[in-house]
Coordinates of C-alpha atoms and ligand atoms in Angstrom, one line a residue:
M194 CA 83.3 73.4 74.1
A195 CA 86.0 74.8 75.9
L196 CA 85.3 77.8 77.8
L197 CA 86.6 80.5 75.3
E198 CA 86.4 78.9 72.1
N199 CA 86.3 81.2 68.9
K200 CA 87.1 84.2 71.7
V201 CA 90.0 86.9 70.8
A202 CA 91.7 87.9 73.7
F203 CA 94.4 90.6 74.7
V204 CA 96.9 90.2 77.8
S205 CA 99.1 93.2 78.8
G206 CA 102.6 92.5 80.5
G207 CA 101.9 88.4 79.3
G208 CA 105.9 87.8 79.1
S209 CA 106.0 86.9 83.0
G210 CA 104.1 85.8 86.3
I211 CA 100.2 86.6 86.4
G212 CA 100.2 88.0 82.8
R213 CA 101.7 84.4 81.4
A214 CA 99.5 82.2 83.1
V215 CA 96.6 84.2 82.2
A216 CA 97.7 84.2 78.6
E217 CA 98.4 80.0 78.9
A218 CA 95.0 79.4 80.4
Y219 CA 93.1 81.5 77.5
A220 CA 95.0 79.6 75.2
R221 CA 93.8 76.1 76.7
E222 CA 90.2 77.5 76.8
G223 CA 90.3 77.8 73.2
A224 CA 91.0 81.6 72.7
K225 CA 93.3 83.3 70.1
V226 CA 95.7 85.1 72.7
V227 CA 97.5 88.6 71.8
I228 CA 100.3 89.1 74.4
S229 CA 101.8 92.5 74.9
D230 CA 104.7 93.5 76.9
I231 CA 107.5 95.8 76.7
N232 CA 110.0 92.9 77.4
V233 CA 110.1 91.6 73.7
E234 CA 112.1 88.3 74.6
H235 CA 109.4 87.5 77.2
G236 CA 106.6 87.9 75.5
E237 CA 107.7 85.9 72.3
E238 CA 108.4 83.5 75.0
T239 CA 105.2 83.1 76.4
V240 CA 103.9 83.0 72.7
K241 CA 106.3 79.8 71.7
V242 CA 104.9 78.1 75.0
I243 CA 101.5 78.4 74.0
K244 CA 102.1 77.4 70.3
D245 CA 104.3 74.7 71.5
S246 CA 101.0 73.2 73.1
G247 CA 98.7 73.6 70.3
G248 CA 97.3 77.0 70.9
E249 CA 97.0 80.4 68.9
A250 CA 98.8 83.3 70.3
F251 CA 100.7 86.5 68.8
F252 CA 103.0 88.9 70.2
V253 CA 102.6 92.9 70.0
K254 CA 105.4 95.0 71.6
G255 CA 103.9 97.8 73.8
D256 CA 104.3 100.1 76.6
S257 CA 101.2 99.7 78.9
S258 CA 101.9 103.2 80.2
S259 CA 101.5 105.0 76.9
A260 CA 98.1 106.0 75.4
I261 CA 99.2 105.6 71.6
D262 CA 100.5 102.3 72.4
N263 CA 97.4 101.1 74.0
K264 CA 95.4 102.3 71.2
R265 CA 98.0 100.4 68.6
M266 CA 97.9 97.2 70.7
V267 CA 93.6 97.2 70.0
E268 CA 94.4 97.9 66.1
V269 CA 96.8 95.2 65.7
T270 CA 94.3 92.7 68.0
V271 CA 91.9 93.6 65.5
S272 CA 93.7 93.2 62.0
K273 CA 95.0 90.0 63.3
Y274 CA 92.1 88.4 64.5
G275 CA 89.4 90.5 63.6
R276 CA 87.9 91.3 66.9
L277 CA 88.5 91.6 70.7
D278 CA 86.2 89.6 73.1
I279 CA 88.2 89.7 76.0
T280 CA 90.9 91.4 77.7
C281 CA 93.2 91.2 81.1
N282 CA 94.7 94.8 81.7
N283 CA 97.7 93.0 83.9
A284 CA 101.2 95.0 83.2
G285 CA 101.9 96.8 86.7
M286 CA 105.0 97.6 88.6
G287 CA 105.7 97.9 92.5
G288 CA 107.7 101.1 92.7
P289 CA 110.3 102.0 95.3
A290 CA 109.7 101.4 99.2
K291 CA 109.7 104.5 101.0
P292 CA 107.0 106.4 103.7
T293 CA 104.8 108.7 101.7
G294 CA 106.5 112.0 103.1
E295 CA 109.8 111.0 101.3
Y296 CA 108.4 109.0 98.1
E297 CA 109.9 111.3 95.0
P298 CA 107.1 112.7 92.8
E299 CA 108.9 111.1 89.4
D300 CA 108.5 107.7 91.1
W301 CA 104.8 108.5 92.3
D302 CA 104.1 109.2 88.3
R303 CA 106.0 106.4 87.0
V304 CA 103.9 104.2 89.0
I305 CA 100.6 105.9 88.7
A306 CA 101.3 105.9 84.5
L307 CA 101.6 102.5 84.4
N308 CA 99.2 101.1 87.0
L309 CA 96.6 103.2 86.9
S310 CA 96.6 105.7 83.7
G311 CA 97.7 102.4 82.0
V312 CA 94.8 100.8 82.6
F313 CA 92.7 103.4 81.7
Y314 CA 93.9 103.9 78.2
A315 CA 93.6 100.1 77.7
C316 CA 89.9 100.1 78.9
R317 CA 89.6 103.3 76.6
Y318 CA 90.4 101.8 73.5
Q319 CA 89.2 98.4 74.3
L320 CA 85.7 99.6 74.9
E321 CA 85.5 101.1 71.8
Q322 CA 86.4 98.1 70.1
M323 CA 84.0 95.8 72.5
E324 CA 81.3 98.0 71.6
K325 CA 81.8 97.7 67.8
N326 CA 81.7 93.7 68.6
G327 CA 78.6 94.1 70.5
G328 CA 80.2 93.1 73.8
G329 CA 83.2 92.0 75.9
S330 CA 84.4 91.1 79.1
I331 CA 87.6 93.3 80.7
V332 CA 89.6 91.8 83.8
N333 CA 91.7 94.4 85.6
I334 CA 94.9 93.1 87.5
A335 CA 94.2 95.1 91.0
S336 CA 95.6 93.8 94.1
I337 CA 94.8 93.5 97.9
H338 CA 96.1 96.8 98.0
G339 CA 93.1 98.0 96.2
Q340 CA 91.4 97.8 99.5
V341 CA 94.1 97.7 102.3
A342 CA 97.3 99.6 102.2
A343 CA 100.9 98.6 101.2
P344 CA 103.2 100.4 103.9
L345 CA 105.6 102.5 102.0
S346 CA 104.2 101.7 98.8
P347 CA 101.7 105.1 98.7
A348 CA 101.7 105.2 94.5
Y349 CA 101.1 101.1 94.3
T350 CA 97.8 101.5 96.9
A351 CA 96.6 104.2 95.4
S352 CA 96.9 103.1 91.9
K353 CA 95.4 99.8 92.7
H354 CA 92.9 101.8 94.8
G355 CA 92.1 103.7 91.5
V356 CA 91.7 100.6 89.3
V357 CA 89.1 99.0 91.4
G358 CA 87.1 102.3 91.3
L359 CA 87.5 102.8 87.3
T360 CA 86.4 99.2 87.0
K361 CA 83.3 99.7 88.9
N362 CA 82.4 103.1 86.7
I363 CA 83.0 101.0 83.8
A364 CA 80.8 98.0 84.9
V365 CA 77.9 100.9 85.3
E366 CA 78.4 102.4 82.0
Y367 CA 78.7 99.7 79.8
A368 CA 76.5 97.2 81.9
Q369 CA 73.6 97.8 78.7
K370 CA 75.9 97.1 75.8
K371 CA 76.9 93.5 76.9
I372 CA 80.6 94.6 78.4
R373 CA 81.3 93.7 81.8
C374 CA 84.4 95.0 83.8
N375 CA 85.9 93.4 86.9
A376 CA 89.1 93.5 88.9
V377 CA 90.9 90.5 90.6
G378 CA 92.7 91.5 94.1
P379 CA 95.7 88.9 94.0
G380 CA 97.4 88.9 97.7
Y381 CA 101.0 87.7 97.7
I382 CA 102.0 85.9 94.4
E383 CA 105.2 83.7 93.4
T384 CA 106.5 86.0 90.6
A385 CA 109.4 88.0 89.5
L386 CA 107.7 91.4 90.6
L387 CA 107.3 90.0 94.2
K388 CA 111.4 88.4 94.5
D389 CA 112.2 92.0 93.0
N390 CA 110.5 94.0 96.0
L391 CA 111.0 91.8 98.7
N392 CA 113.9 89.6 100.3
N393 CA 113.4 86.4 101.3
D394 CA 112.7 87.3 105.1
A395 CA 109.9 89.7 104.1
M396 CA 108.5 87.0 101.6
N397 CA 108.6 84.7 104.4
A398 CA 106.6 87.1 106.4
V399 CA 103.9 87.9 104.0
A400 CA 103.6 84.1 103.5
A401 CA 103.1 83.4 107.2
K402 CA 100.8 86.4 107.7
A403 CA 97.9 84.7 105.5
P404 CA 96.0 81.9 106.9
M405 CA 97.1 79.4 104.4
N406 CA 100.7 80.0 105.0
R407 CA 102.1 80.4 101.9
L408 CA 102.3 82.8 98.7
G409 CA 99.8 82.2 95.8
T410 CA 100.8 80.7 92.4
A411 CA 100.2 82.7 89.1
E412 CA 98.2 79.5 88.0
E413 CA 95.8 80.3 90.7
I414 CA 94.9 84.0 89.7
A415 CA 94.7 82.9 86.2
E416 CA 91.8 80.4 87.2
L417 CA 90.2 83.1 88.8
V418 CA 90.8 85.5 85.9
T419 CA 89.1 83.0 83.1
F420 CA 86.0 82.3 85.2
L421 CA 85.6 86.2 85.2
S422 CA 86.6 86.8 81.2
S423 CA 83.9 83.6 80.4
E424 CA 80.4 83.4 80.4
K425 CA 80.2 81.3 83.4
S426 CA 80.4 84.7 85.5
S427 CA 77.5 86.3 82.8
F428 CA 76.0 88.0 86.3
T429 CA 79.2 89.3 87.7
T430 CA 80.1 92.6 86.7
G431 CA 81.7 95.6 88.6
S432 CA 83.2 93.3 91.2
Y433 CA 86.6 93.3 92.7
I434 CA 87.3 89.8 93.9
I435 CA 90.4 89.1 95.9
A436 CA 92.2 85.9 95.9
D437 CA 94.9 86.2 98.8
G438 CA 94.8 82.8 100.5
G439 CA 92.7 84.6 103.7
Y440 CA 95.4 87.6 104.1
T441 CA 92.7 90.4 104.4
A442 CA 90.1 88.2 106.1
V443 CA 92.0 88.7 109.4
Ligands
NAD32 N1 102.9 89.5 92.3 C1 102.3 89.8 93.3 O1 102.4 89.2 94.5 C2 101.0 90.5 92.8 C3 100.2 90.6 93.8 C4 99.1 91.6 93.6 C5 98.7 92.3 92.0 N2 99.8 91.5 91.4 C6 99.8 92.5 90.0 O2 99.7 91.8 89.2 C7 100.0 92.6 88.1 C8 101.3 91.2 87.2 O3 102.4 91.1 88.5 P1 103.5 90.1 88.3 O4 103.7 89.7 89.6 O5 103.0 88.8 87.3 O6 104.7 90.8 87.7 P2 105.8 90.1 86.6 O7 106.7 91.4 87.1 O8 106.2 89.0 86.9 O9 105.3 90.7 85.5 C9 104.9 91.8 85.0 C10 105.2 91.9 83.2 O10 104.6 93.4 82.9 C11 105.5 93.6 82.2 N3 105.8 95.4 82.1 C12 106.3 96.0 83.0 N4 106.2 97.4 82.5 C13 105.4 97.7 81.6 C14 105.1 98.3 80.5 N5 105.5 99.4 80.7 N6 104.4 97.8 79.7 C15 104.0 96.7 79.3 N7 104.4 95.7 80.0 C16 105.1 95.7 80.9 C17 106.9 93.3 82.4 O11 107.8 92.9 81.5 C18 106.2 91.6 82.8 O12 106.4 90.7 82.0 C19 100.7 93.5 88.4 O13 99.9 94.7 87.9 C20 100.8 93.5 90.0 O14 100.7 94.6 90.4 C21 101.1 91.1 91.7

């Protein structure tokens, strides 16, 4: 039997990069997958890729930085597939590159709204539904910058540290309710987000800083997320697991 047979899963930011790879991995393991994204074309593309390979998926447009949209995304999932077992709260952004003393408050608010408040809103409504189901597994996508600084990206660093803390709180509060919650900390992964935020030289520099001397792939992160979403990790909750080619080990 596939790892996620009969499970209903939700992935935010599933139109690109890590989110798309997670949605595809969930579907390969037998889950019915609801994909949300603010970008309709990209979200629909992920659904098509999954359906073309024989999987089951559905797209719902949503802004992950909005509490109302997060509530609605849970409602749509339940009305489509009847329950919600697994979620990967992945939608996120980098924000501009500036030292903290020059960072615009509006930019701070935008990054925190999506990367931190958005993850809280998602968990807030997912937990309510998972309690009704009698259990579930939440994986929040943080970053290695949930542990070490991303110089010139203060809001990003703060938001990802916040995601790690929120994940631990949820794990403790819901352990008795059979809901697990873990965070994943990817190192530098070759996706649109990285290409939008770093030029070629900067990308080569971060790749060279990792002992593995390369960027990671979205699929490598999706494997870890799938493990944490499945019963294979049944005793793992409140964990923050880094996958970074050794970047933070040095
Ligand atoms: N790429 C990396 O090196 C890296 C490293 C560590 C952590 N991460 C984290 O992984 C997650 C995914 O990043 P990625 O690299 O795959 O990025 P990506 O840009 O390839 O994909 C992000 C997706 O989120 C969607 N999105 C953006 N704003 C949204 C919103 N308000 N509501 C809903 N969807 C929205 C985008 O349309 C896009 O499809 C992010 O949380 C990011 O911080 C990425």
